[in-house]
mmCIF file of C-alpha atoms in Angstrom:
data_model
loop_
_atom_site.group_PDB
_atom_site.id
_atom_site.type_symbol
_atom_site.label_atom_id
_atom_site.label_comp_id
_atom_site.label_asym_id
_atom_site.label_seq_id
_atom_site.Cartn_x
_atom_site.Cartn_y
_atom_site.Cartn_z
ATOM 1 C CA UNK A 298 0.102 14.156 59.041
ATOM 2 C CA UNK A 299 -2.706 13.395 56.429
ATOM 3 C CA UNK A 300 -1.340 10.691 54.154
ATOM 4 C CA UNK A 301 -1.163 11.134 50.143
ATOM 5 C CA UNK A 302 -3.459 14.257 50.139
ATOM 6 C CA UNK A 303 -3.276 17.409 48.090
ATOM 7 C CA UNK A 304 -5.600 19.844 48.389
ATOM 8 C CA UNK A 305 -4.178 21.821 45.358
ATOM 9 C CA UNK A 306 -6.830 24.377 45.540
ATOM 10 C CA UNK A 307 -4.656 26.687 43.139
ATOM 11 C CA UNK A 308 -4.585 24.026 40.260
ATOM 12 C CA UNK A 309 -6.029 24.618 37.032
ATOM 13 C CA UNK A 310 -9.119 22.651 36.555
ATOM 14 C CA UNK A 311 -7.272 20.658 33.586
ATOM 15 C CA UNK A 312 -6.549 18.478 36.197
ATOM 16 C CA UNK A 313 -3.491 16.117 36.390
ATOM 17 C CA UNK A 314 -0.075 17.632 35.625
ATOM 18 C CA UNK A 315 1.117 14.447 34.335
ATOM 19 C CA UNK A 316 1.113 12.900 30.736
ATOM 20 C CA UNK A 317 -1.197 10.392 30.155
ATOM 21 C CA UNK A 318 -0.919 7.990 27.256
ATOM 22 C CA UNK A 319 -3.990 6.776 25.269
ATOM 23 C CA UNK A 320 -5.302 3.378 26.408
ATOM 24 C CA UNK A 321 -3.124 3.420 29.829
ATOM 25 C CA UNK A 322 -4.969 3.160 33.019
ATOM 26 C CA UNK A 323 -3.003 5.122 36.239
ATOM 27 C CA UNK A 324 -4.417 3.909 39.335
ATOM 28 C CA UNK A 325 -3.784 5.857 42.604
ATOM 29 C CA UNK A 326 -2.815 3.628 45.361
ATOM 30 C CA UNK A 327 -2.873 4.477 48.936
ATOM 31 C CA UNK A 328 -2.347 2.934 52.345
ATOM 32 C CA UNK A 329 -5.028 0.634 53.698
ATOM 33 C CA UNK A 330 -7.925 2.659 54.843
ATOM 34 C CA UNK A 331 -6.800 5.668 53.030
ATOM 35 C CA UNK A 332 -9.611 6.233 50.720
ATOM 36 C CA UNK A 333 -12.021 6.147 53.630
ATOM 37 C CA UNK A 334 -10.025 8.615 55.415
ATOM 38 C CA UNK A 335 -9.682 11.073 53.006
ATOM 39 C CA UNK A 336 -13.684 11.062 52.765
ATOM 40 C CA UNK A 337 -14.007 11.544 56.367
ATOM 41 C CA UNK A 338 -11.632 14.123 56.536
ATOM 42 C CA UNK A 339 -13.419 16.119 53.644
ATOM 43 C CA UNK A 340 -16.755 15.808 55.452
ATOM 44 C CA UNK A 341 -14.958 17.212 58.571
ATOM 45 C CA UNK A 342 -13.429 20.053 56.797
ATOM 46 C CA UNK A 343 -17.044 20.777 55.361
ATOM 47 C CA UNK A 344 -18.455 20.613 58.535
ATOM 48 C CA UNK A 345 -16.051 23.223 59.933
ATOM 49 C CA UNK A 346 -16.375 25.255 57.025
ATOM 50 C CA UNK A 347 -20.095 25.341 57.470
ATOM 51 C CA UNK A 348 -20.042 25.949 61.135
ATOM 52 C CA UNK A 349 -17.360 28.662 61.146
ATOM 53 C CA UNK A 350 -18.064 31.293 58.271
ATOM 54 C CA UNK A 351 -21.824 31.013 57.740
ATOM 55 C CA UNK A 352 -22.859 31.837 54.293
ATOM 56 C CA UNK A 353 -19.063 31.830 52.771
ATOM 57 C CA UNK A 354 -18.890 28.353 53.823
ATOM 58 C CA UNK A 355 -20.663 27.217 50.232
ATOM 59 C CA UNK A 356 -17.535 28.391 48.207
ATOM 60 C CA UNK A 357 -15.158 26.505 50.554
ATOM 61 C CA UNK A 358 -17.254 23.420 50.517
ATOM 62 C CA UNK A 359 -17.375 23.384 46.359
ATOM 63 C CA UNK A 360 -13.518 24.085 46.224
ATOM 64 C CA UNK A 361 -12.862 20.931 48.353
ATOM 65 C CA UNK A 362 -15.399 18.857 46.634
ATOM 66 C CA UNK A 363 -14.078 19.605 43.275
ATOM 67 C CA UNK A 364 -10.843 18.143 44.558
ATOM 68 C CA UNK A 365 -12.646 14.999 45.383
ATOM 69 C CA UNK A 366 -15.260 14.960 42.224
ATOM 70 C CA UNK A 367 -14.002 15.405 38.864
ATOM 71 C CA UNK A 368 -15.313 18.711 37.416
ATOM 72 C CA UNK A 369 -17.450 17.654 34.162
ATOM 73 C CA UNK A 370 -20.471 19.416 32.473
ATOM 74 C CA UNK A 371 -23.898 17.399 32.595
ATOM 75 C CA UNK A 372 -25.375 18.015 29.094
ATOM 76 C CA UNK A 373 -25.011 17.831 25.505
ATOM 77 C CA UNK A 374 -23.727 20.767 24.971
ATOM 78 C CA UNK A 375 -24.443 24.050 22.749
ATOM 79 C CA UNK A 376 -22.995 25.759 19.688
ATOM 80 C CA UNK A 377 -19.761 24.769 18.141
ATOM 81 C CA UNK A 378 -16.096 24.519 18.498
ATOM 82 C CA UNK A 379 -13.203 23.118 16.083
ATOM 83 C CA UNK A 380 -10.593 21.367 17.527
ATOM 84 C CA UNK A 381 -7.344 19.096 16.180
ATOM 85 C CA UNK A 382 -5.975 16.143 17.235
ATOM 86 C CA UNK A 383 -2.347 16.131 16.261
ATOM 87 C CA UNK A 384 -0.165 13.319 15.408
ATOM 88 C CA UNK A 385 1.799 11.805 18.845
ATOM 89 C CA UNK A 386 -1.136 13.736 20.983
ATOM 90 C CA UNK A 387 -1.906 11.840 24.238
ATOM 91 C CA UNK A 388 -5.077 11.619 26.181
ATOM 92 C CA UNK A 389 -4.057 14.679 28.436
ATOM 93 C CA UNK A 390 -3.212 16.849 25.018
ATOM 94 C CA UNK A 391 -6.418 16.036 23.942
ATOM 95 C CA UNK A 392 -8.065 16.877 26.895
ATOM 96 C CA UNK A 393 -6.041 19.857 27.411
ATOM 97 C CA UNK A 394 -7.142 20.911 23.723
ATOM 98 C CA UNK A 395 -10.921 20.462 24.536
ATOM 99 C CA UNK A 396 -10.494 22.178 27.838
ATOM 100 C CA UNK A 397 -8.721 25.128 26.262
ATOM 101 C CA UNK A 398 -11.643 25.349 23.602
ATOM 102 C CA UNK A 399 -14.353 25.229 26.349
ATOM 103 C CA UNK A 400 -15.610 22.038 25.246
ATOM 104 C CA UNK A 401 -14.915 19.920 28.555
ATOM 105 C CA UNK A 402 -14.941 21.442 32.163
ATOM 106 C CA UNK A 403 -11.497 19.649 33.078
ATOM 107 C CA UNK A 404 -9.051 17.751 31.418
ATOM 108 C CA UNK A 405 -9.350 14.761 33.949
ATOM 109 C CA UNK A 406 -12.968 14.591 32.958
ATOM 110 C CA UNK A 407 -11.817 13.623 29.696
ATOM 111 C CA UNK A 408 -9.141 11.474 30.640
ATOM 112 C CA UNK A 409 -11.386 9.297 32.788
ATOM 113 C CA UNK A 410 -14.100 9.328 30.205
ATOM 114 C CA UNK A 411 -11.712 8.179 27.313
ATOM 115 C CA UNK A 412 -10.406 5.176 29.907
ATOM 116 C CA UNK A 413 -13.901 4.306 30.349
ATOM 117 C CA UNK A 414 -14.454 3.635 26.570
ATOM 118 C CA UNK A 415 -12.417 0.863 24.991
ATOM 119 C CA UNK A 416 -12.658 2.537 21.793
ATOM 120 C CA UNK A 417 -10.732 5.760 22.834
ATOM 121 C CA UNK A 418 -7.636 4.362 21.267
ATOM 122 C CA UNK A 419 -8.955 4.427 17.923
ATOM 123 C CA UNK A 420 -9.327 8.181 18.181
ATOM 124 C CA UNK A 421 -7.510 9.799 14.773
ATOM 125 C CA UNK A 422 -5.484 12.381 13.968
ATOM 126 C CA UNK A 423 -7.675 15.211 12.346
ATOM 127 C CA UNK A 424 -9.830 18.302 12.972
ATOM 128 C CA UNK A 425 -13.474 17.699 14.337
ATOM 129 C CA UNK A 426 -16.667 19.958 14.975
ATOM 130 C CA UNK A 427 -17.760 19.621 18.664
ATOM 131 C CA UNK A 428 -20.031 21.498 21.043
ATOM 132 C CA UNK A 429 -18.876 23.605 23.882
ATOM 133 C CA UNK A 430 -19.894 22.828 27.477
ATOM 134 C CA UNK A 431 -20.362 19.441 26.872
ATOM 135 C CA UNK A 432 -20.068 16.188 28.896
ATOM 136 C CA UNK A 433 -16.920 14.745 28.527
ATOM 137 C CA UNK A 434 -18.131 11.103 27.777
ATOM 138 C CA UNK A 435 -20.216 12.669 24.793
ATOM 139 C CA UNK A 436 -16.794 14.791 23.558
ATOM 140 C CA UNK A 437 -15.197 11.326 23.208
ATOM 141 C CA UNK A 438 -17.706 9.759 21.343
ATOM 142 C CA UNK A 439 -17.627 12.532 18.954
ATOM 143 C CA UNK A 440 -14.265 12.396 18.334
ATOM 144 C CA UNK A 441 -15.082 8.546 17.375
ATOM 145 C CA UNK A 442 -17.846 9.562 15.215
ATOM 146 C CA UNK A 443 -16.437 9.899 11.567
ATOM 147 C CA UNK A 444 -19.045 12.273 10.972
ATOM 148 C CA UNK A 445 -17.241 14.923 13.034
ATOM 149 C CA UNK A 446 -14.545 14.576 11.552
ATOM 150 C CA UNK A 447 -13.681 17.924 9.206
ATOM 151 C CA UNK A 448 -12.084 16.046 5.959
ATOM 152 C CA UNK A 449 -10.034 18.366 3.921
ATOM 153 C CA UNK A 450 -7.489 15.634 3.371
ATOM 154 C CA UNK A 451 -4.999 15.165 0.881
ATOM 155 C CA UNK A 452 -2.948 12.046 0.218
ATOM 156 C CA UNK A 453 0.387 12.044 -1.419
ATOM 157 C CA UNK A 454 1.427 8.764 -2.624
ATOM 158 C CA UNK A 455 4.876 7.009 -1.620
ATOM 159 C CA UNK A 456 7.582 7.848 -4.060
ATOM 160 C CA UNK A 457 5.800 11.066 -5.482
ATOM 161 C CA UNK A 458 8.773 13.696 -6.422
ATOM 162 C CA UNK A 459 8.389 17.118 -5.362
ATOM 163 C CA UNK A 460 7.118 18.618 -8.671
ATOM 164 C CA UNK A 461 4.231 16.350 -8.571
ATOM 165 C CA UNK A 462 3.636 17.017 -4.992
ATOM 166 C CA UNK A 463 3.256 20.836 -5.664
ATOM 167 C CA UNK A 464 0.821 20.148 -8.291
ATOM 168 C CA UNK A 465 -1.203 17.594 -6.358
ATOM 169 C CA UNK A 466 -1.243 20.236 -3.536
ATOM 170 C CA UNK A 467 -2.263 23.504 -5.658
ATOM 171 C CA UNK A 468 -5.046 21.163 -7.111
ATOM 172 C CA UNK A 469 -6.284 20.607 -3.386
ATOM 173 C CA UNK A 470 -5.779 24.220 -1.800
ATOM 174 C CA UNK A 471 -5.580 26.308 -5.028
ATOM 175 C CA UNK A 472 -2.345 27.897 -3.983
ATOM 176 C CA UNK A 473 -0.203 28.488 -7.265
ATOM 177 C CA UNK A 474 2.624 25.831 -7.862
ATOM 178 C CA UNK A 475 5.113 28.719 -7.987
ATOM 179 C CA UNK A 476 4.621 29.411 -4.185
ATOM 180 C CA UNK A 477 5.423 25.919 -3.217
ATOM 181 C CA UNK A 478 8.604 26.014 -5.509
ATOM 182 C CA UNK A 479 9.434 29.261 -3.872
ATOM 183 C CA UNK A 480 8.668 27.704 -0.229
ATOM 184 C CA UNK A 481 10.966 24.760 -1.030
ATOM 185 C CA UNK A 482 14.041 26.582 -1.965
ATOM 186 C CA UNK A 483 15.254 26.591 1.666
ATOM 187 C CA UNK A 484 14.310 23.104 3.250
ATOM 188 C CA UNK A 485 15.987 24.365 6.622
ATOM 189 C CA UNK A 486 13.799 26.876 7.003
ATOM 190 C CA UNK A 487 10.785 24.264 6.658
ATOM 191 C CA UNK A 488 12.285 22.292 9.349
ATOM 192 C CA UNK A 489 14.742 20.287 7.900
ATOM 193 C CA UNK A 490 17.937 19.706 10.241
ATOM 194 C CA UNK A 491 20.883 21.363 8.824
ATOM 195 C CA UNK A 492 22.916 18.105 9.496
ATOM 196 C CA UNK A 493 20.884 15.965 7.337
ATOM 197 C CA UNK A 494 22.484 17.214 4.408
ATOM 198 C CA UNK A 495 26.090 16.141 5.532
ATOM 199 C CA UNK A 496 27.698 13.185 3.570
ATOM 200 C CA UNK A 497 30.537 10.778 4.219
ATOM 201 C CA UNK A 498 31.118 9.930 0.568
ATOM 202 C CA UNK A 499 32.593 13.760 -0.271
ATOM 203 C CA UNK A 500 29.704 14.135 -2.967
ATOM 204 C CA UNK A 501 28.505 17.661 -3.026
ATOM 205 C CA UNK A 502 25.026 18.790 -4.219
ATOM 206 C CA UNK A 503 21.948 21.610 -3.636
ATOM 207 C CA UNK A 504 20.056 21.380 -0.246
ATOM 208 C CA UNK A 505 17.025 19.977 -2.161
ATOM 209 C CA UNK A 506 14.071 19.157 -0.414
ATOM 210 C CA UNK A 507 13.263 16.088 -2.267
ATOM 211 C CA UNK A 508 13.002 13.016 0.154
ATOM 212 C CA UNK A 509 11.964 15.061 3.306
ATOM 213 C CA UNK A 510 8.221 15.442 1.767
ATOM 214 C CA UNK A 511 6.981 12.384 3.765
ATOM 215 C CA UNK A 512 4.058 10.689 1.764
ATOM 216 C CA UNK A 513 1.087 10.246 3.860
ATOM 217 C CA UNK A 514 -2.762 11.550 3.703
ATOM 218 C CA UNK A 515 -3.067 15.400 5.433
ATOM 219 C CA UNK A 516 -5.690 17.285 6.924
ATOM 220 C CA UNK A 517 -4.573 20.788 5.226
ATOM 221 C CA UNK A 518 -5.690 23.804 7.773
ATOM 222 C CA UNK A 519 -7.843 26.423 6.231
ATOM 223 C CA UNK A 520 -6.052 29.236 4.807
ATOM 224 C CA UNK A 521 -2.075 27.372 5.376
ATOM 225 C CA UNK A 522 0.242 28.891 3.103
ATOM 226 C CA UNK A 523 2.631 26.932 0.956
ATOM 227 C CA UNK A 524 5.405 27.068 3.768
ATOM 228 C CA UNK A 525 2.918 25.717 6.343
ATOM 229 C CA UNK A 526 2.071 22.942 4.231
ATOM 230 C CA UNK A 527 5.654 21.555 3.230
ATOM 231 C CA UNK A 528 6.553 22.171 6.880
ATOM 232 C CA UNK A 529 3.727 20.037 8.052
ATOM 233 C CA UNK A 530 5.391 17.184 5.658
ATOM 234 C CA UNK A 531 8.756 18.066 6.775
ATOM 235 C CA UNK A 532 7.719 17.778 10.696
ATOM 236 C CA UNK A 533 6.014 14.227 9.345
ATOM 237 C CA UNK A 534 9.020 12.955 8.001
ATOM 238 C CA UNK A 535 10.994 13.942 11.161
ATOM 239 C CA UNK A 536 8.508 12.370 13.106
ATOM 240 C CA UNK A 537 8.818 8.950 11.354
ATOM 241 C CA UNK A 538 12.222 8.646 10.766
ATOM 242 C CA UNK A 539 12.756 9.226 14.666
ATOM 243 C CA UNK A 540 10.471 6.883 15.412
ATOM 244 C CA UNK A 541 12.420 3.964 13.691
ATOM 245 C CA UNK A 542 15.550 5.653 14.773
ATOM 246 C CA UNK A 543 16.895 6.359 11.320
ATOM 247 C CA UNK A 544 19.681 8.451 12.022
ATOM 248 C CA UNK A 545 21.494 6.498 14.567
ATOM 249 C CA UNK A 546 20.808 3.295 12.543
ATOM 250 C CA UNK A 547 22.226 4.694 9.526
ATOM 251 C CA UNK A 548 25.156 5.994 11.310
ATOM 252 C CA UNK A 549 26.367 2.744 13.591
ATOM 253 C CA UNK A 550 24.882 0.204 11.651
ATOM 254 C CA UNK A 551 25.307 1.209 8.070
ATOM 255 C CA UNK A 552 28.057 3.150 8.660
ATOM 256 C CA UNK A 553 26.763 5.512 6.351
ATOM 257 C CA UNK A 554 25.584 9.406 6.735
ATOM 258 C CA UNK A 555 21.775 9.267 7.119
ATOM 259 C CA UNK A 556 21.238 11.578 3.847
ATOM 260 C CA UNK A 557 22.915 8.608 1.724
ATOM 261 C CA UNK A 558 20.436 6.194 3.448
ATOM 262 C CA UNK A 559 17.808 8.404 2.740
ATOM 263 C CA UNK A 560 19.065 8.605 -0.879
ATOM 264 C CA UNK A 561 19.155 4.768 -1.302
ATOM 265 C CA UNK A 562 15.553 4.682 0.012
ATOM 266 C CA UNK A 563 14.418 7.171 -2.772
ATOM 267 C CA UNK A 564 16.029 4.737 -5.177
ATOM 268 C CA UNK A 565 14.802 1.872 -3.611
ATOM 269 C CA UNK A 566 11.321 3.570 -3.580
ATOM 270 C CA UNK A 567 11.320 4.350 -7.321
ATOM 271 C CA UNK A 568 12.652 1.225 -8.815
ATOM 272 C CA UNK A 569 10.693 -1.314 -6.745
ATOM 273 C CA UNK A 570 6.871 -2.062 -7.714
ATOM 274 C CA UNK A 571 6.566 -4.420 -4.499
ATOM 275 C CA UNK A 572 7.203 -3.202 -1.154
ATOM 276 C CA UNK A 573 9.102 -6.551 -0.542
ATOM 277 C CA UNK A 574 11.655 -5.643 -2.764
ATOM 278 C CA UNK A 575 12.693 -2.153 -0.774
ATOM 279 C CA UNK A 576 15.407 -3.966 1.537
ATOM 280 C CA UNK A 577 16.949 -6.224 -1.142
ATOM 281 C CA UNK A 578 17.425 -3.240 -3.971
ATOM 282 C CA UNK A 579 18.904 -1.381 -1.037
ATOM 283 C CA UNK A 580 21.481 -4.190 -0.582
ATOM 284 C CA UNK A 581 22.320 -3.989 -4.459
ATOM 285 C CA UNK A 582 23.016 -0.184 -4.185
ATOM 286 C CA UNK A 583 24.952 -0.810 -1.162
ATOM 287 C CA UNK A 584 27.069 -3.570 -2.963
ATOM 288 C CA UNK A 585 27.703 -1.544 -5.932
ATOM 289 C CA UNK A 586 28.590 1.666 -4.116
ATOM 290 C CA UNK A 587 30.070 0.853 -0.543
ATOM 291 C CA UNK A 588 31.260 -2.640 -0.951
ATOM 292 C CA UNK A 589 33.118 -2.632 -4.232
ATOM 293 C CA UNK A 590 31.159 -5.590 -5.906
ATOM 294 C CA UNK A 591 32.012 -3.690 -9.371
ATOM 295 C CA UNK A 592 35.005 -1.766 -10.412
ATOM 296 C CA UNK A 593 33.570 1.467 -11.491
ATOM 297 C CA UNK A 594 30.946 1.877 -7.980
ATOM 298 C CA UNK A 595 28.169 3.105 -10.322
ATOM 299 C CA UNK A 596 24.787 2.638 -10.021
ATOM 300 C CA UNK A 597 23.503 2.738 -13.615
ATOM 301 C CA UNK A 598 19.966 3.101 -12.747
ATOM 302 C CA UNK A 599 17.723 4.881 -15.068
ATOM 303 C CA UNK A 600 15.561 6.012 -12.488
ATOM 304 C CA UNK A 601 18.218 8.934 -12.237
ATOM 305 C CA UNK A 602 17.903 10.038 -15.603
ATOM 306 C CA UNK A 603 14.433 10.091 -15.632
ATOM 307 C CA UNK A 604 14.264 12.191 -12.435
ATOM 308 C CA UNK A 605 16.229 14.793 -14.220
ATOM 309 C CA UNK A 606 14.063 14.622 -17.333
ATOM 310 C CA UNK A 607 11.378 15.406 -14.792
ATOM 311 C CA UNK A 608 13.023 18.286 -13.223
ATOM 312 C CA UNK A 609 13.612 20.054 -16.569
ATOM 313 C CA UNK A 610 9.789 19.557 -17.560
ATOM 314 C CA UNK A 611 10.468 16.510 -20.036
ATOM 315 C CA UNK A 612 8.409 13.095 -19.539
ATOM 316 C CA UNK A 613 10.585 10.215 -18.447
ATOM 317 C CA UNK A 614 11.391 7.180 -20.801
ATOM 318 C CA UNK A 615 11.177 3.877 -20.844
ATOM 319 C CA UNK A 616 14.415 1.840 -20.542
ATOM 320 C CA UNK A 617 13.777 0.496 -24.383
ATOM 321 C CA UNK A 618 13.577 4.149 -25.546
ATOM 322 C CA UNK A 619 16.776 6.009 -23.720
ATOM 323 C CA UNK A 620 19.243 6.878 -26.088
ATOM 324 C CA UNK A 621 22.981 5.946 -25.523
ATOM 325 C CA UNK A 622 23.785 9.895 -25.882
ATOM 326 C CA UNK A 623 21.147 10.057 -22.857
ATOM 327 C CA UNK A 624 22.915 7.338 -20.764
ATOM 328 C CA UNK A 625 26.046 8.570 -21.144
ATOM 329 C CA UNK A 626 25.214 12.216 -20.829
ATOM 330 C CA UNK A 627 27.756 13.633 -18.300
ATOM 331 C CA UNK A 628 25.856 17.122 -18.229
ATOM 332 C CA UNK A 629 23.069 15.047 -16.408
ATOM 333 C CA UNK A 630 23.822 15.534 -12.524
ATOM 334 C CA UNK A 631 21.923 12.421 -11.808
ATOM 335 C CA UNK A 632 23.652 10.603 -14.167
ATOM 336 C CA UNK A 633 24.765 6.770 -12.259
ATOM 337 C CA UNK A 634 26.145 5.294 -15.656
ATOM 338 C CA UNK A 635 29.318 7.032 -16.116
ATOM 339 C CA UNK A 636 29.857 8.538 -12.658
ATOM 340 C CA UNK A 637 30.569 6.454 -9.599
ATOM 341 C CA UNK A 638 28.250 6.695 -6.388
ATOM 342 C CA UNK A 639 24.978 7.861 -5.356
ATOM 343 C CA UNK A 640 23.042 10.487 -7.065
ATOM 344 C CA UNK A 641 23.680 14.151 -5.314
ATOM 345 C CA UNK A 642 20.100 14.300 -3.601
ATOM 346 C CA UNK A 643 17.262 11.704 -3.477
ATOM 347 C CA UNK A 644 15.044 11.119 -6.486
ATOM 348 C CA UNK A 645 11.690 10.402 -4.652
ATOM 349 C CA UNK A 646 10.158 11.042 -1.364
ATOM 350 C CA UNK A 647 10.196 7.255 0.239
ATOM 351 C CA UNK A 648 7.594 6.093 2.762
ATOM 352 C CA UNK A 649 8.242 4.221 5.599
ATOM 353 C CA UNK A 650 8.939 0.735 4.334
ATOM 354 C CA UNK A 651 11.693 1.893 1.957
ATOM 355 C CA UNK A 652 13.150 3.744 4.702
ATOM 356 C CA UNK A 653 13.392 0.529 6.792
ATOM 357 C CA UNK A 654 14.664 -1.466 3.587
ATOM 358 C CA UNK A 655 17.827 1.209 3.202
ATOM 359 C CA UNK A 656 18.380 0.390 7.286
ATOM 360 C CA UNK A 657 17.958 -3.182 7.370
ATOM 361 C CA UNK A 658 18.994 -4.697 3.764
ATOM 362 C CA UNK A 659 19.395 -8.508 4.079
ATOM 363 C CA UNK A 660 22.586 -10.237 3.363
ATOM 364 C CA UNK A 661 23.690 -10.960 -0.270
ATOM 365 C CA UNK A 662 26.189 -10.245 -2.966
ATOM 366 C CA UNK A 663 23.641 -9.139 -5.615
ATOM 367 C CA UNK A 664 24.977 -6.401 -8.038
ATOM 368 C CA UNK A 665 21.908 -6.214 -10.480
ATOM 369 C CA UNK A 666 18.181 -5.958 -9.903
ATOM 370 C CA UNK A 667 15.895 -5.985 -12.863
ATOM 371 C CA UNK A 668 11.743 -5.953 -13.455
ATOM 372 C CA UNK A 669 11.772 -9.245 -15.009
ATOM 373 C CA UNK A 670 7.846 -8.979 -15.983
ATOM 374 C CA UNK A 671 5.036 -6.516 -16.543
ATOM 375 C CA UNK A 672 3.264 -7.151 -12.955
ATOM 376 C CA UNK A 673 6.566 -5.550 -11.679
ATOM 377 C CA UNK A 674 8.422 -8.615 -10.441
ATOM 378 C CA UNK A 675 12.055 -7.987 -9.282
ATOM 379 C CA UNK A 676 15.030 -10.640 -10.375
ATOM 380 C CA UNK A 677 18.460 -10.304 -8.803
ATOM 381 C CA UNK A 678 21.761 -11.314 -10.128
ATOM 382 C CA UNK A 679 25.369 -11.702 -8.842
ATOM 383 C CA UNK A 680 27.582 -12.344 -11.984
ATOM 384 C CA UNK A 681 27.563 -11.706 -15.922
ATOM 385 C CA UNK A 682 25.775 -15.365 -16.239
ATOM 386 C CA UNK A 683 23.140 -14.433 -13.884
ATOM 387 C CA UNK A 684 22.701 -11.039 -15.618
ATOM 388 C CA UNK A 685 22.529 -12.784 -18.936
ATOM 389 C CA UNK A 686 19.672 -14.900 -17.631
ATOM 390 C CA UNK A 687 17.958 -12.007 -16.478
ATOM 391 C CA UNK A 688 17.818 -10.227 -19.680
ATOM 392 C CA UNK A 689 16.764 -13.135 -21.375
ATOM 393 C CA UNK A 690 13.776 -13.407 -18.868
ATOM 394 C CA UNK A 691 12.911 -9.841 -19.604
ATOM 395 C CA UNK A 692 12.903 -10.285 -23.092
ATOM 396 C CA UNK A 693 10.963 -13.393 -22.999
ATOM 397 C CA UNK A 694 8.266 -11.511 -21.151
ATOM 398 C CA UNK A 695 8.325 -8.610 -23.431
ATOM 399 C CA UNK A 696 9.576 -6.256 -20.595
ATOM 400 C CA UNK A 697 12.540 -5.508 -22.819
ATOM 401 C CA UNK A 698 12.878 -5.133 -26.463
ATOM 402 C CA UNK A 699 14.964 -4.198 -29.238
ATOM 403 C CA UNK A 700 18.858 -4.645 -29.748
ATOM 404 C CA UNK A 701 19.002 -5.715 -26.099
ATOM 405 C CA UNK A 702 17.038 -8.863 -27.268
ATOM 406 C CA UNK A 703 19.016 -9.787 -30.129
#
């Protein structure tokens, strides 16, 4: 019996079957003297083949040698190939992509070259121009070279609403905004799991894409459709929320549905200038809506009114300029001044900071948050006296004017 030996002649030259994470080094340990024994065995096999089957021995020897020597090209490569590194790809995934594109001779060669290069952990998501039949170490270097990266990226800022996202994407891709609107009509078709629209607060609303278009920088593939681009953004949302365990934490730690936590994150994103305020704003929202800190359980946020204005093609208004008729308009489905609870959908597309803030709000009994200066500093209050002090500060800083400061 030969210890720890697998000739595996029929295995693909992709190399290892297992998944190999970037930066992880896997060493195969054998028993004492195992490496020497394998070498002797390989030589004996080669001698048998050479002595027994004449000219055909060279083929047999080459197959045995390839089991012990990682197949790799020796030159710089020729021509050009376009490959894509996707979010979450391991070294094995990247190696397989390169092997399938004819860039490297084996996945194993790429993994070994990447492990030998301390910078390989810096390989970024994106599309790259490389050459076919190139040495694996050279392929690693090309993936690390910014000049090799095909840049057709578009950045979606945190807090951008869906209509503005369509405009940004349309400008970048020349796809009409109308096509993005049409594609967004069915979020489930774009990849949003249906359970995300379940609520525990009894409210009913449309299945909106709002909240699920994750803000990030995206590489837009050539000839991608509106549906494919929006699906790519939904996929990123699902990846991030899975990474931070959003669904389970919302249900088990906050005792609300993931959708309600997402709505909360969207409000915190829309209301906060400084990311450090996301958790505290979320606490105010929970105190008002769920903890019974105020009688009507109304949020009373102007950002909901302005979100509705934007959906209607109207410009948002500063709080000073909102009319009482607009604040109290019950025809506005995003009215939170006179209607209890959270809005019917998210009002922005929050980033990771706001999502985490909605999951982990600090303890506190605040029921007010206000922007108290022109830098975006947020003030918080727990009672009427603190509310009045915040209003005075806003007036002193010229953030609030008019009858509110009389």
